Amino acid sequence: MLFDPHIHMTSRTTDDYQAMSDAGIRAIVEPAFWLGQPRTHVGSFEDYFLSLLGWERFRASQFGIRHLCTMGLNPKEANNARLADGVMELLKLYVEKDGVVAVGEIGYDDVTPHEEKYFMAQIELAKDAGLPILIHTPHRDKKRGTERTLAVVKESGIAPELVLVDHNNEETIESTLNAGCWAGHSIYPHTKMDEQRMVALVKKYGAERMLVNSAADWGVSDPLKVPKTAKAMLEAGIEQAAVDKICWNNPVAFFAQSGRFDPKEFGVELSVDQRELFQGNSVLRGQTPRTDAK
Ligand SMILES: [Zn+2]
């Protein structure tokens, strides 16, 4: 069983869900993020949050995949002062919803004062809600951005075991692990991290607090990067137990700290009934529904 702990399925198709299910993915976390184009109304955030809790969770379930999400004001849109405070008000309600397992993705993008203000405010929100946080680290000047991120985390007083720092690479992994945080790695098709570099990191740093995700979204990305990386790790001689830890047990353990799901129940296969509807809608277009025998 595989877990993709960072994927934006809102931007993906049912073909992706089918391929992910066929490749062994049984659980995902969809962090709230930006949509490629800035939103202009607070209400657009609310409808997006509702879709993560409703329609997207339903779509995933139709392919046997458990869907959890994180709620947050992403760093890019934290720069829009006109909207940010309204979104923060919404978040107070939405972090309490069923299936929300962290506050995220939060952190820095361009490392602006606004980003910092809402990053710190959302760490406080997570502390109040008793939730872990999922942190996005900047893609430009990653090393400095990550160092600064870790300094803010430390100063906030949130327990490091409640912190997942994402998009790590060779430059940042040691700082993240040394800070006591969990380390996410996004595996991309052409740039940034790839499968072989991930194999090398696991050989060097082991499986403890290590996670792998696809970070697939509306851009060039691959929703099968978790299964592909798991395969590459096995082919490189990394033990099955370590691969299982990185690609299933670690994300389950990290997000179970939210107290919002039972990790034992999580390991049981979902049975699929594609005759089910969500508010009257189905993912089907007239084809024969998949129904798993009970
Ligand atoms: Zn993301």
mmCIF file of C-alpha atoms and ligand atoms in Angstrom:
data_model
loop_
_atom_site.group_PDB
_atom_site.id
_atom_site.type_symbol
_atom_site.label_atom_id
_atom_site.label_comp_id
_atom_site.label_asym_id
_atom_site.label_seq_id
_atom_site.Cartn_x
_atom_site.Cartn_y
_atom_site.Cartn_z
ATOM 1 C CA MET A 1 0.000 0.000 0.000
ATOM 2 C CA LEU A 2 1.326 3.401 -0.982
ATOM 3 C CA PHE A 3 0.552 6.894 0.300
ATOM 4 C CA ASP A 4 1.063 10.123 -1.653
ATOM 5 C CA PRO A 5 1.144 12.751 1.111
ATOM 6 C CA HIS A 6 1.164 15.804 -1.176
ATOM 7 C CA ILE A 7 -0.905 15.841 -4.357
ATOM 8 C CA HIS A 8 -3.398 18.345 -5.779
ATOM 9 C CA MET A 9 -6.056 16.066 -7.219
ATOM 10 C CA THR A 10 -8.446 18.931 -7.958
ATOM 11 C CA SER A 11 -6.215 19.515 -10.992
ATOM 12 C CA ARG A 12 -6.087 15.865 -12.077
ATOM 13 C CA THR A 13 -8.374 13.544 -13.989
ATOM 14 C CA THR A 14 -10.134 10.261 -13.235
ATOM 15 C CA ASP A 15 -7.516 8.563 -15.481
ATOM 16 C CA ASP A 16 -4.957 9.677 -12.907
ATOM 17 C CA TYR A 17 -7.056 8.273 -10.061
ATOM 18 C CA GLN A 18 -7.403 4.970 -11.913
ATOM 19 C CA ALA A 19 -3.650 4.758 -12.626
ATOM 20 C CA MET A 20 -2.807 5.668 -9.030
ATOM 21 C CA SER A 21 -5.158 3.008 -7.724
ATOM 22 C CA ASP A 22 -3.713 0.405 -10.130
ATOM 23 C CA ALA A 23 -0.196 1.329 -8.932
ATOM 24 C CA GLY A 24 -1.115 0.658 -5.288
ATOM 25 C CA ILE A 25 -1.870 4.150 -3.976
ATOM 26 C CA ARG A 26 -4.479 3.795 -1.231
ATOM 27 C CA ALA A 27 -4.247 7.155 0.556
ATOM 28 C CA ILE A 28 -3.450 10.736 -0.313
ATOM 29 C CA VAL A 29 -3.233 14.112 1.364
ATOM 30 C CA GLU A 30 -4.342 17.063 -0.724
ATOM 31 C CA PRO A 31 -2.946 20.292 0.708
ATOM 32 C CA ALA A 32 -4.855 23.505 0.088
ATOM 33 C CA PHE A 33 -2.763 25.587 -2.311
ATOM 34 C CA TRP A 34 -3.126 28.198 -5.015
ATOM 35 C CA LEU A 35 -4.757 27.525 -8.342
ATOM 36 C CA GLY A 36 -2.139 28.907 -10.737
ATOM 37 C CA GLN A 37 -4.017 32.191 -10.902
ATOM 38 C CA PRO A 38 -4.682 34.327 -7.832
ATOM 39 C CA ARG A 39 -8.194 34.307 -6.407
ATOM 40 C CA THR A 40 -9.989 37.635 -6.149
ATOM 41 C CA HIS A 41 -12.626 36.841 -3.502
ATOM 42 C CA VAL A 42 -12.529 35.236 -0.068
ATOM 43 C CA GLY A 43 -15.578 33.230 -1.143
ATOM 44 C CA SER A 44 -13.499 31.494 -3.825
ATOM 45 C CA PHE A 45 -11.302 30.090 -1.057
ATOM 46 C CA GLU A 46 -14.351 28.835 0.782
ATOM 47 C CA ASP A 47 -15.742 26.992 -2.242
ATOM 48 C CA TYR A 48 -12.303 25.490 -2.860
ATOM 49 C CA PHE A 49 -12.041 24.330 0.770
ATOM 50 C CA LEU A 50 -15.521 22.805 0.497
ATOM 51 C CA SER A 51 -14.543 20.964 -2.685
ATOM 52 C CA LEU A 52 -11.526 19.425 -0.923
ATOM 53 C CA LEU A 53 -13.793 18.154 1.847
ATOM 54 C CA GLY A 54 -16.618 17.059 -0.416
ATOM 55 C CA TRP A 55 -16.363 16.308 -4.115
ATOM 56 C CA GLU A 56 -12.646 15.513 -4.181
ATOM 57 C CA ARG A 57 -12.884 13.107 -1.259
ATOM 58 C CA PHE A 58 -15.795 11.438 -3.029
ATOM 59 C CA ARG A 59 -13.885 11.171 -6.332
ATOM 60 C CA ALA A 60 -10.932 9.537 -4.565
ATOM 61 C CA SER A 61 -13.221 7.074 -2.772
ATOM 62 C CA GLN A 62 -14.624 5.970 -6.129
ATOM 63 C CA PHE A 63 -11.166 4.597 -6.950
ATOM 64 C CA GLY A 64 -10.492 3.011 -3.539
ATOM 65 C CA ILE A 65 -8.286 5.878 -2.339
ATOM 66 C CA ARG A 66 -8.638 7.529 1.071
ATOM 67 C CA HIS A 67 -8.514 11.314 0.719
ATOM 68 C CA LEU A 68 -7.408 13.610 3.520
ATOM 69 C CA CYS A 69 -6.593 17.286 3.194
ATOM 70 C CA THR A 70 -4.849 20.181 4.835
ATOM 71 C CA MET A 71 -6.280 23.686 5.145
ATOM 72 C CA GLY A 72 -4.261 26.835 4.823
ATOM 73 C CA LEU A 73 -3.521 30.121 3.128
ATOM 74 C CA ASN A 74 -0.699 29.340 0.700
ATOM 75 C CA PRO A 75 2.382 31.598 0.751
ATOM 76 C CA LYS A 76 1.790 33.108 -2.695
ATOM 77 C CA GLU A 77 -1.698 34.347 -1.876
ATOM 78 C CA ALA A 78 -0.616 35.432 1.614
ATOM 79 C CA ASN A 79 0.807 38.422 -0.255
ATOM 80 C CA ASN A 80 -2.702 39.637 -1.067
ATOM 81 C CA ALA A 81 -3.409 41.693 2.054
ATOM 82 C CA ARG A 82 -6.940 42.443 0.876
ATOM 83 C CA LEU A 83 -7.924 38.773 1.092
ATOM 84 C CA ALA A 84 -5.561 37.251 3.646
ATOM 85 C CA ASP A 85 -7.385 38.293 6.817
ATOM 86 C CA GLY A 86 -10.705 37.068 5.465
ATOM 87 C CA VAL A 87 -9.150 33.702 4.611
ATOM 88 C CA MET A 88 -7.660 33.483 8.115
ATOM 89 C CA GLU A 89 -11.174 33.915 9.549
ATOM 90 C CA LEU A 90 -12.457 31.096 7.333
ATOM 91 C CA LEU A 91 -9.573 28.861 8.346
ATOM 92 C CA LYS A 92 -10.563 29.009 12.008
ATOM 93 C CA LEU A 93 -13.717 27.124 11.001
ATOM 94 C CA TYR A 94 -12.243 24.875 8.342
ATOM 95 C CA VAL A 95 -9.340 23.446 10.361
ATOM 96 C CA GLU A 96 -11.950 21.847 12.617
ATOM 97 C CA LYS A 97 -13.596 19.854 9.798
ATOM 98 C CA ASP A 98 -13.505 16.099 9.562
ATOM 99 C CA GLY A 99 -10.698 14.830 7.313
ATOM 100 C CA VAL A 100 -8.463 17.874 7.860
ATOM 101 C CA VAL A 101 -5.158 16.493 9.118
ATOM 102 C CA ALA A 102 -2.870 19.549 9.163
ATOM 103 C CA VAL A 103 -2.588 23.268 8.538
ATOM 104 C CA GLY A 104 -0.857 23.743 5.189
ATOM 105 C CA GLU A 105 0.693 24.312 2.878
ATOM 106 C CA ILE A 106 2.174 27.320 4.594
ATOM 107 C CA GLY A 107 5.621 28.921 4.666
ATOM 108 C CA TYR A 108 7.600 31.060 2.276
ATOM 109 C CA ASP A 109 7.500 31.530 -1.459
ATOM 110 C CA ASP A 110 9.336 34.803 -2.149
ATOM 111 C CA VAL A 111 10.179 35.349 1.542
ATOM 112 C CA THR A 112 8.189 38.591 1.895
ATOM 113 C CA PRO A 113 7.034 40.228 5.164
ATOM 114 C CA HIS A 114 3.411 39.292 4.361
ATOM 115 C CA GLU A 115 4.351 35.661 3.847
ATOM 116 C CA GLU A 116 6.094 35.659 7.187
ATOM 117 C CA LYS A 117 3.162 37.276 8.984
ATOM 118 C CA TYR A 118 0.651 34.681 7.770
ATOM 119 C CA PHE A 119 3.106 31.807 8.146
ATOM 120 C CA MET A 120 3.497 32.653 11.842
ATOM 121 C CA ALA A 121 -0.235 33.266 12.300
ATOM 122 C CA GLN A 122 -1.021 29.869 10.804
ATOM 123 C CA ILE A 123 1.454 28.091 13.073
ATOM 124 C CA GLU A 124 -0.512 29.618 15.972
ATOM 125 C CA LEU A 125 -3.747 28.440 14.347
ATOM 126 C CA ALA A 126 -2.346 24.891 14.177
ATOM 127 C CA LYS A 127 -1.227 25.020 17.799
ATOM 128 C CA ASP A 128 -4.710 26.135 18.874
ATOM 129 C CA ALA A 129 -6.342 23.373 16.819
ATOM 130 C CA GLY A 130 -3.849 20.724 17.965
ATOM 131 C CA LEU A 131 -2.887 19.993 14.352
ATOM 132 C CA PRO A 132 0.446 19.311 12.632
ATOM 133 C CA ILE A 133 1.696 21.702 9.934
ATOM 134 C CA LEU A 134 2.766 21.080 6.342
ATOM 135 C CA ILE A 135 5.381 23.549 5.157
ATOM 136 C CA HIS A 136 6.129 24.526 1.564
ATOM 137 C CA THR A 137 9.752 25.579 1.071
ATOM 138 C CA PRO A 138 10.665 28.024 -1.705
ATOM 139 C CA HIS A 139 11.910 26.624 -5.010
ATOM 140 C CA ARG A 140 14.275 29.577 -5.524
ATOM 141 C CA ASP A 141 17.119 30.046 -3.050
ATOM 142 C CA LYS A 142 15.891 26.932 -1.271
ATOM 143 C CA LYS A 143 18.704 26.597 1.233
ATOM 144 C CA ARG A 144 18.309 30.068 2.723
ATOM 145 C CA GLY A 145 14.515 29.859 2.581
ATOM 146 C CA THR A 146 14.576 26.541 4.438
ATOM 147 C CA GLU A 147 16.987 27.823 7.110
ATOM 148 C CA ARG A 148 14.694 30.769 7.716
ATOM 149 C CA THR A 149 11.645 28.482 7.790
ATOM 150 C CA LEU A 150 13.266 26.291 10.434
ATOM 151 C CA ALA A 151 14.181 29.337 12.518
ATOM 152 C CA VAL A 152 10.543 30.518 12.489
ATOM 153 C CA VAL A 153 9.360 27.024 13.429
ATOM 154 C CA LYS A 154 11.782 26.867 16.326
ATOM 155 C CA GLU A 155 10.831 30.296 17.596
ATOM 156 C CA SER A 156 7.113 29.449 17.419
ATOM 157 C CA GLY A 157 7.540 26.697 19.978
ATOM 158 C CA ILE A 158 5.525 24.131 17.974
ATOM 159 C CA ALA A 159 6.833 20.610 18.615
ATOM 160 C CA PRO A 160 9.153 19.609 15.738
ATOM 161 C CA GLU A 161 7.469 16.201 15.455
ATOM 162 C CA LEU A 162 4.324 18.073 14.375
ATOM 163 C CA VAL A 163 6.158 19.691 11.475
ATOM 164 C CA LEU A 164 6.528 18.278 7.963
ATOM 165 C CA VAL A 165 8.915 20.361 5.872
ATOM 166 C CA ASP A 166 8.317 19.657 2.213
ATOM 167 C CA HIS A 167 10.213 19.898 -1.085
ATOM 168 C CA ASN A 168 13.576 19.021 0.489
ATOM 169 C CA ASN A 169 16.668 18.231 -1.562
ATOM 170 C CA GLU A 170 20.366 17.471 -0.963
ATOM 171 C CA GLU A 171 20.928 21.039 0.236
ATOM 172 C CA THR A 172 18.227 21.113 2.902
ATOM 173 C CA ILE A 173 17.692 17.583 4.170
ATOM 174 C CA GLU A 174 20.251 17.698 6.961
ATOM 175 C CA SER A 175 18.896 20.930 8.437
ATOM 176 C CA THR A 176 15.334 19.586 8.331
ATOM 177 C CA LEU A 177 16.193 16.283 9.997
ATOM 178 C CA ASN A 178 18.518 17.908 12.541
ATOM 179 C CA ALA A 179 15.695 20.257 13.540
ATOM 180 C CA GLY A 180 13.641 17.181 14.485
ATOM 181 C CA CYS A 181 11.081 17.760 11.713
ATOM 182 C CA TRP A 182 9.775 15.248 9.178
ATOM 183 C CA ALA A 183 11.260 15.633 5.707
ATOM 184 C CA GLY A 184 9.093 15.505 2.578
ATOM 185 C CA HIS A 185 10.580 15.161 -0.900
ATOM 186 C CA SER A 186 8.668 16.026 -4.058
ATOM 187 C CA ILE A 187 9.711 13.959 -7.057
ATOM 188 C CA TYR A 188 9.255 15.794 -10.355
ATOM 189 C CA PRO A 189 9.463 14.594 -13.980
ATOM 190 C CA HIS A 190 12.225 16.874 -15.309
ATOM 191 C CA THR A 191 13.540 19.227 -12.670
ATOM 192 C CA LYS A 192 14.306 19.411 -8.964
ATOM 193 C CA MET A 193 14.287 15.971 -7.264
ATOM 194 C CA ASP A 194 14.112 12.707 -9.214
ATOM 195 C CA GLU A 195 13.877 9.011 -8.260
ATOM 196 C CA GLN A 196 17.608 8.306 -8.343
ATOM 197 C CA ARG A 197 18.498 11.309 -6.235
ATOM 198 C CA MET A 198 15.866 10.172 -3.732
ATOM 199 C CA VAL A 199 17.418 6.694 -3.661
ATOM 200 C CA ALA A 200 20.780 8.296 -2.824
ATOM 201 C CA LEU A 201 19.227 10.379 -0.013
ATOM 202 C CA VAL A 202 17.596 7.312 1.547
ATOM 203 C CA LYS A 203 20.864 5.375 1.348
ATOM 204 C CA LYS A 204 22.611 8.221 3.121
ATOM 205 C CA TYR A 205 19.994 9.292 5.684
ATOM 206 C CA GLY A 206 17.824 6.192 6.178
ATOM 207 C CA ALA A 207 14.026 6.004 6.420
ATOM 208 C CA GLU A 208 13.375 7.739 9.730
ATOM 209 C CA ARG A 209 11.022 10.761 9.289
ATOM 210 C CA MET A 210 11.483 10.570 5.499
ATOM 211 C CA LEU A 211 8.525 10.969 3.092
ATOM 212 C CA VAL A 212 8.138 11.038 -0.675
ATOM 213 C CA ASN A 213 5.377 12.694 -2.705
ATOM 214 C CA SER A 214 4.547 13.689 -6.266
ATOM 215 C CA ALA A 215 3.331 17.244 -5.535
ATOM 216 C CA ALA A 216 1.366 16.719 -8.767
ATOM 217 C CA ASP A 217 -0.854 19.647 -9.701
ATOM 218 C CA TRP A 218 -1.914 21.611 -12.801
ATOM 219 C CA GLY A 219 1.694 21.954 -13.963
ATOM 220 C CA VAL A 220 4.021 19.401 -15.570
ATOM 221 C CA SER A 221 4.061 16.679 -12.904
ATOM 222 C CA ASP A 222 3.467 12.956 -12.493
ATOM 223 C CA PRO A 223 0.907 11.511 -10.041
ATOM 224 C CA LEU A 224 2.724 8.144 -10.148
ATOM 225 C CA LYS A 225 5.997 9.406 -8.685
ATOM 226 C CA VAL A 226 5.462 7.663 -5.328
ATOM 227 C CA PRO A 227 5.098 4.177 -6.905
ATOM 228 C CA LYS A 228 7.950 4.937 -9.320
ATOM 229 C CA THR A 229 10.232 6.029 -6.484
ATOM 230 C CA ALA A 230 9.267 3.003 -4.371
ATOM 231 C CA LYS A 231 10.233 0.771 -7.314
ATOM 232 C CA ALA A 232 13.535 2.607 -7.811
ATOM 233 C CA MET A 233 14.363 2.210 -4.115
ATOM 234 C CA LEU A 234 13.686 -1.537 -4.211
ATOM 235 C CA GLU A 235 15.729 -1.956 -7.403
ATOM 236 C CA ALA A 236 18.605 -0.137 -5.731
ATOM 237 C CA GLY A 237 18.590 -2.684 -2.913
ATOM 238 C CA ILE A 238 16.808 -0.634 -0.250
ATOM 239 C CA GLU A 239 14.897 -3.033 2.010
ATOM 240 C CA GLN A 240 11.168 -3.503 1.586
ATOM 241 C CA ALA A 241 10.637 -2.500 5.229
ATOM 242 C CA ALA A 242 12.349 0.853 4.641
ATOM 243 C CA VAL A 243 10.342 1.477 1.472
ATOM 244 C CA ASP A 244 7.096 0.636 3.308
ATOM 245 C CA LYS A 245 8.086 3.012 6.087
ATOM 246 C CA ILE A 246 8.791 5.914 3.718
ATOM 247 C CA CYS A 247 5.817 5.322 1.421
ATOM 248 C CA TRP A 248 3.151 4.311 3.940
ATOM 249 C CA ASN A 249 3.981 4.122 7.655
ATOM 250 C CA ASN A 250 5.644 7.524 7.949
ATOM 251 C CA PRO A 251 2.854 9.556 6.350
ATOM 252 C CA VAL A 252 0.254 7.587 8.332
ATOM 253 C CA ALA A 253 2.169 8.212 11.588
ATOM 254 C CA PHE A 254 2.729 11.886 10.843
ATOM 255 C CA PHE A 255 -0.852 12.747 9.928
ATOM 256 C CA ALA A 256 -2.342 10.464 12.631
ATOM 257 C CA GLN A 257 -0.977 13.033 15.098
ATOM 258 C CA SER A 258 -3.999 15.114 14.063
ATOM 259 C CA GLY A 259 -6.202 12.618 15.911
ATOM 260 C CA ARG A 260 -8.597 12.815 12.957
ATOM 261 C CA PHE A 261 -8.352 9.195 11.786
ATOM 262 C CA ASP A 262 -7.601 5.768 13.194
ATOM 263 C CA PRO A 263 -4.311 4.516 11.722
ATOM 264 C CA LYS A 264 -5.396 0.877 12.118
ATOM 265 C CA GLU A 265 -8.588 1.334 10.158
ATOM 266 C CA PHE A 266 -6.511 3.154 7.583
ATOM 267 C CA GLY A 267 -4.688 -0.011 6.551
ATOM 268 C CA VAL A 268 -7.922 -1.747 5.496
ATOM 269 C CA GLU A 269 -8.799 -1.612 1.768
ATOM 270 C CA LEU A 270 -11.730 0.671 0.954
ATOM 271 C CA SER A 271 -14.485 -1.108 -0.881
ATOM 272 C CA VAL A 272 -15.631 0.805 -3.934
ATOM 273 C CA ASP A 273 -19.187 1.281 -5.092
ATOM 274 C CA GLN A 274 -19.331 3.540 -8.117
ATOM 275 C CA ARG A 275 -23.123 3.553 -7.995
ATOM 276 C CA GLU A 276 -22.776 6.012 -5.128
ATOM 277 C CA LEU A 277 -23.544 9.666 -5.717
ATOM 278 C CA PHE A 278 -22.251 12.882 -4.203
ATOM 279 C CA GLN A 279 -25.027 15.495 -4.046
ATOM 280 C CA GLY A 280 -26.647 13.705 -6.971
ATOM 281 C CA ASN A 281 -23.474 13.483 -9.078
ATOM 282 C CA SER A 282 -21.389 10.492 -10.071
ATOM 283 C CA VAL A 283 -17.932 10.185 -11.636
ATOM 284 C CA LEU A 284 -19.383 7.921 -14.304
ATOM 285 C CA ARG A 285 -20.527 8.830 -17.802
ATOM 286 C CA GLY A 286 -22.793 5.876 -18.429
ATOM 287 C CA GLN A 287 -20.169 3.120 -18.120
ATOM 288 C CA THR A 288 -20.578 0.064 -15.907
ATOM 289 C CA PRO A 289 -19.838 1.007 -12.304
ATOM 290 C CA ARG A 290 -17.147 -0.812 -10.329
ATOM 291 C CA THR A 291 -18.754 -2.453 -7.304
ATOM 292 C CA ASP A 292 -16.560 -4.459 -4.954
ATOM 293 C CA ALA A 293 -18.317 -7.525 -3.547
ATOM 294 C CA LYS A 294 -18.978 -7.139 0.161
HETATM 295 ZN ZN ZN B 1 1.707 21.672 -3.229
#
